[in-house]
Amino acid sequence: MTPPNLSPADQQRLDDLYARLRECSTRSVGYPCNQAFDYSDLFRFLEFSINNVGDPFHGTNYRLNTMEFEREVLADFARFSRAPADEWWGYVTSGGTEGNMYGLYVARELFPDGICYFSEDTHYSVAKVLRLQHTRNIMIKSQPDGQMDYADLRETLRIHRDVPPIIFANIGTTMTGAVDDLAQIRAIMDDLAIGNAYIHADAALSGMILPFVDAPQPWTFADGADSISISGHKMLGSPVPCGVVLARKANVDRIARSIEYIGALDTTIAGSRSGFSPLLLWHRLRSLGDAGLRNMVHTCLGNAGYAVQQFRAQGIEAWCHPNSITVVFPKPPPSMMEKWTIAPRKNIGHLIVMPHVTRPTIDAFVADYATALKPPP
Ligand SMILES: *Cc1c(COP(=O)(O)O)cnc(C)c1O
């Protein structure tokens, strides 16, 4: 193999890009991507064309795969999300969106005439998935804090009692970190005597927070979820986007199809899948361990509480849901947006207190916000 031979100009472009990314990474405070990780142990695996095509539990003819590690990652997530022993299935996805798509796909195959209910605060990708799948759907109102409006859900379900509901529950909304209450949703369906129903939990960010807190909101398989999607590059942190989806095995078995060419069960949405991202997740889970994960989550929750205090000390009305690291505040003036990477929506903005968002960073952010509010001298 000839060594790579970039022109000096192209080499310079890479150096410039590297410098720019380095500079940005600590100022990225508005998106839920953990930037604090060290995966240098794994760089040598970039030498191979690894591919986890097909079902991780079935194996494939393509030998350059990491499915053994993928299965260990999935088993950890199954434990975190209280999946029923030997009754779950899953795979490492390209991110939270693919996991949501998978959950909605299983739901639609089970209930072809089902109606999907999701709140106004649901991630923008979900409307797209529902359109792709031609799934009937109804948007439910949100409460001001970002949770689903349960009264509106009840009323809407009551009108459509003859059609199986597919509930798309937010376990941590993107903007405010609100958790839709699975216990309340189940109770409403019981009350209306709705037997056939499916619940998908979109736990993109909070699926890696709630397993490590003392009083989590109900969100797991044990609380009634039928499938759960969690992003890998959010709370855990990864240099490439990835995620995990888990579902009840009996439901998955009904839609599995065998494909002879790859010698695999075609149960996944993507065909070729990264074999590198399962290694990243495995490395992270094994190097931190449950105690390290708990510690990371508690540090972030503590820092989120600290951020709320610091904002309030400046007269800025910030707040945060229980067990959430998303600190919500009124949308900052435009001058703030140039310096800091923030994701605004309507009249609010938020700081997502990930591990790389330290107290000095919070102090600098709050100070800039307070300065931006002051009229020019
Ligand atoms: C980020 C996010 C998603 C999408 O996840 P990706 O990993 O970016 O595809 C879905 N739902 C919620 C609530 C999110 O915050």
Coordinates of N, CA and C in Angstrom, one line a residue, residues 189-273:
M189 N -54.8 4.8 29.4 CA -55.3 3.8 28.5 C -56.1 2.7 29.2
D190 N -55.7 2.4 30.5 CA -56.4 1.4 31.3 C -57.8 1.9 31.5
D191 N -57.9 3.2 31.9 CA -59.1 3.8 32.3 C -60.1 3.8 31.1
L192 N -59.6 4.0 29.9 CA -60.4 4.0 28.7 C -60.6 2.6 28.1
A193 N -60.1 1.6 28.9 CA -60.2 0.1 28.5 C -59.6 -0.1 27.1
I194 N -58.5 0.5 26.8 CA -57.8 0.3 25.6 C -56.8 -0.8 25.8
G195 N -57.0 -2.0 25.2 CA -56.1 -3.1 25.4 C -54.9 -3.1 24.5
N196 N -55.1 -3.0 23.2 CA -54.0 -3.0 22.2 C -53.3 -1.7 22.1
A197 N -52.1 -1.6 22.5 CA -51.3 -0.3 22.4 C -49.9 -0.6 22.4
Y198 N -49.1 0.4 21.9 CA -47.7 0.3 21.8 C -47.1 1.6 22.3
I199 N -46.0 1.5 23.1 CA -45.3 2.7 23.6 C -43.9 2.7 23.2
H200 N -43.4 3.7 22.5 CA -42.0 3.8 22.2 C -41.5 5.0 23.0
A201 N -40.3 4.8 23.6 CA -39.7 5.8 24.5 C -38.5 6.4 23.8
D202 N -38.5 7.7 23.5 CA -37.4 8.4 22.9 C -36.5 8.9 24.0
A203 N -35.5 8.1 24.4 CA -34.7 8.5 25.6 C -33.3 8.9 25.1
A204 N -33.3 9.7 24.0 CA -32.0 10.1 23.4 C -31.0 10.5 24.4
L205 N -31.3 11.5 25.2 CA -30.3 12.0 26.2 C -30.6 11.4 27.6
S206 N -31.8 11.4 28.0 CA -32.1 11.0 29.4 C -32.0 9.5 29.7
G207 N -32.0 8.7 28.6 CA -31.8 7.2 28.8 C -30.4 6.9 29.3
M208 N -29.5 7.8 29.4 CA -28.2 7.6 30.0 C -28.1 8.4 31.3
I209 N -29.2 9.0 31.7 CA -29.2 9.8 33.0 C -30.0 9.0 34.0
L210 N -31.3 8.7 33.6 CA -32.2 8.1 34.5 C -31.8 6.8 35.2
P211 N -31.0 6.0 34.5 CA -30.6 4.7 35.2 C -29.7 5.0 36.4
F212 N -29.2 6.2 36.5 CA -28.2 6.5 37.6 C -28.6 7.5 38.6
V213 N -29.9 7.8 38.6 CA -30.4 8.7 39.7 C -31.3 7.9 40.7
D214 N -31.5 8.5 41.8 CA -32.2 7.7 42.9 C -33.7 7.6 42.7
A215 N -34.3 8.7 42.1 CA -35.8 8.6 41.9 C -36.1 9.0 40.5
P216 N -35.9 8.0 39.5 CA -36.1 8.3 38.1 C -37.7 8.4 37.8
Q217 N -38.0 9.2 36.8 CA -39.4 9.2 36.3 C -39.6 7.8 35.7
P218 N -40.8 7.3 35.6 CA -41.0 6.0 34.9 C -40.8 6.1 33.4
W219 N -39.8 5.2 32.9 CA -39.4 5.3 31.5 C -39.0 4.0 30.9
T220 N -38.9 2.9 31.7 CA -38.3 1.7 31.3 C -39.3 0.7 30.7
F221 N -38.8 -0.5 30.3 CA -39.6 -1.6 29.9 C -40.5 -2.0 31.0
A222 N -40.0 -2.0 32.2 CA -40.7 -2.4 33.4 C -41.9 -1.4 33.6
D223 N -41.8 -0.2 33.2 CA -42.8 0.8 33.3 C -43.8 0.8 32.1
G224 N -43.6 -0.1 31.2 CA -44.5 -0.2 30.1 C -44.0 0.1 28.7
A225 N -42.8 0.5 28.6 CA -42.3 0.8 27.2 C -42.1 -0.5 26.4
D226 N -42.4 -0.4 25.1 CA -42.2 -1.6 24.2 C -41.0 -1.5 23.4
S227 N -40.4 -0.3 23.2 CA -39.1 -0.1 22.6 C -38.5 1.2 23.1
I228 N -37.2 1.3 23.1 CA -36.5 2.5 23.7 C -35.3 2.8 22.8
S229 N -35.2 4.1 22.4 CA -34.0 4.5 21.6 C -33.2 5.5 22.5
I230 N -31.9 5.3 22.5 CA -30.9 6.1 23.3 C -29.8 6.5 22.3
S231 N -29.4 7.7 22.4 CA -28.2 8.2 21.6 C -26.9 7.8 22.3
G232 N -25.9 7.4 21.5 CA -24.6 7.1 22.1 C -23.7 8.3 22.2
H233 N -23.8 9.2 21.3 CA -22.9 10.4 21.2 C -23.4 11.5 22.1
K234 N -24.5 11.3 22.8 CA -25.0 12.4 23.7 C -24.4 12.3 25.1
M235 N -25.0 11.6 26.0 CA -24.5 11.5 27.4 C -23.2 10.7 27.4
L236 N -23.1 9.6 26.8 CA -21.9 8.8 26.9 C -20.7 9.5 26.2
G237 N -21.0 10.0 25.0 CA -19.9 10.7 24.2 C -19.2 9.8 23.2
S238 N -19.2 10.3 22.0 CA -18.6 9.5 20.9 C -18.2 10.4 19.8
P239 N -17.0 10.1 19.1 CA -16.6 11.0 18.0 C -17.4 10.7 16.7
V240 N -18.2 9.6 16.7 CA -19.1 9.4 15.6 C -20.5 9.2 16.1
P241 N -21.5 9.8 15.5 CA -22.9 9.6 16.0 C -23.3 8.1 16.0
C242 N -23.9 7.7 17.1 CA -24.4 6.4 17.2 C -25.5 6.3 18.3
G243 N -26.1 5.1 18.4 CA -27.1 5.0 19.4 C -27.4 3.5 19.6
V244 N -28.4 3.3 20.5 CA -28.9 1.9 20.7 C -30.4 1.9 20.7
V245 N -30.9 0.9 20.1 CA -32.4 0.7 20.1 C -32.6 -0.7 20.7
L246 N -33.6 -0.8 21.6 CA -34.0 -2.1 22.2 C -35.5 -2.2 22.0
A247 N -36.0 -3.5 21.8 CA -37.4 -3.7 21.7 C -37.8 -5.1 22.3
R248 N -39.0 -5.3 22.5 CA -39.5 -6.6 23.0 C -39.3 -7.7 21.9
K249 N -38.7 -8.8 22.2 CA -38.2 -9.8 21.3 C -39.4 -10.4 20.5
A250 N -40.5 -10.6 21.2 CA -41.7 -11.3 20.5 C -42.2 -10.4 19.4
N251 N -42.1 -9.1 19.6 CA -42.6 -8.1 18.5 C -41.6 -8.1 17.3
V252 N -40.3 -8.2 17.7 CA -39.3 -8.2 16.6 C -39.4 -9.4 15.8
D253 N -39.5 -10.6 16.4 CA -39.6 -11.8 15.7 C -40.7 -11.9 14.6
R254 N -41.7 -11.1 14.9 CA -42.8 -11.1 13.9 C -42.5 -10.4 12.6
I255 N -41.4 -9.6 12.7 CA -41.1 -8.8 11.4 C -39.7 -9.2 10.9
A256 N -39.0 -10.2 11.4 CA -37.7 -10.6 10.9 C -37.8 -11.3 9.6
R257 N -36.8 -11.0 8.7 CA -36.8 -11.6 7.4 C -35.4 -12.1 7.2
S258 N -35.2 -13.3 6.6 CA -33.8 -13.8 6.4 C -33.4 -13.5 5.0
I259 N -32.1 -13.0 4.8 CA -31.6 -12.6 3.5 C -30.4 -13.5 3.3
E260 N -30.4 -14.3 2.2 CA -29.4 -15.3 2.0 C -28.0 -14.7 1.6
Y261 N -28.0 -13.7 0.8 CA -26.8 -13.1 0.3 C -25.8 -12.7 1.4
I262 N -26.2 -12.1 2.5 CA -25.3 -11.7 3.6 C -25.3 -12.8 4.7
G263 N -26.1 -13.8 4.5 CA -26.2 -14.9 5.5 C -26.6 -14.3 6.9
A264 N -27.5 -13.3 6.8 CA -27.8 -12.6 8.1 C -29.4 -12.5 8.1
L265 N -29.8 -12.2 9.3 CA -31.2 -11.8 9.5 C -31.4 -10.3 9.3
D266 N -32.2 -9.9 8.4 CA -32.3 -8.5 8.1 C -33.3 -7.8 9.0
T267 N -32.9 -7.7 10.3 CA -33.8 -7.1 11.3 C -33.5 -5.7 11.5
T268 N -32.4 -5.2 11.0 CA -32.0 -3.8 11.2 C -32.6 -2.8 10.1
I269 N -32.6 -1.5 10.4 CA -33.1 -0.6 9.3 C -31.9 -0.4 8.4
A270 N -30.7 0.0 8.9 CA -29.5 0.1 8.0 C -29.1 -1.2 7.6
G271 N -28.5 -1.3 6.4 CA -27.8 -2.5 5.9 C -26.4 -2.6 6.6
S272 N -25.4 -2.1 5.8 CA -24.1 -2.0 6.4 C -24.2 -1.1 7.7
R273 N -23.6 -1.6 8.8 CA -23.6 -0.8 10.0 C -22.2 -0.6 10.5

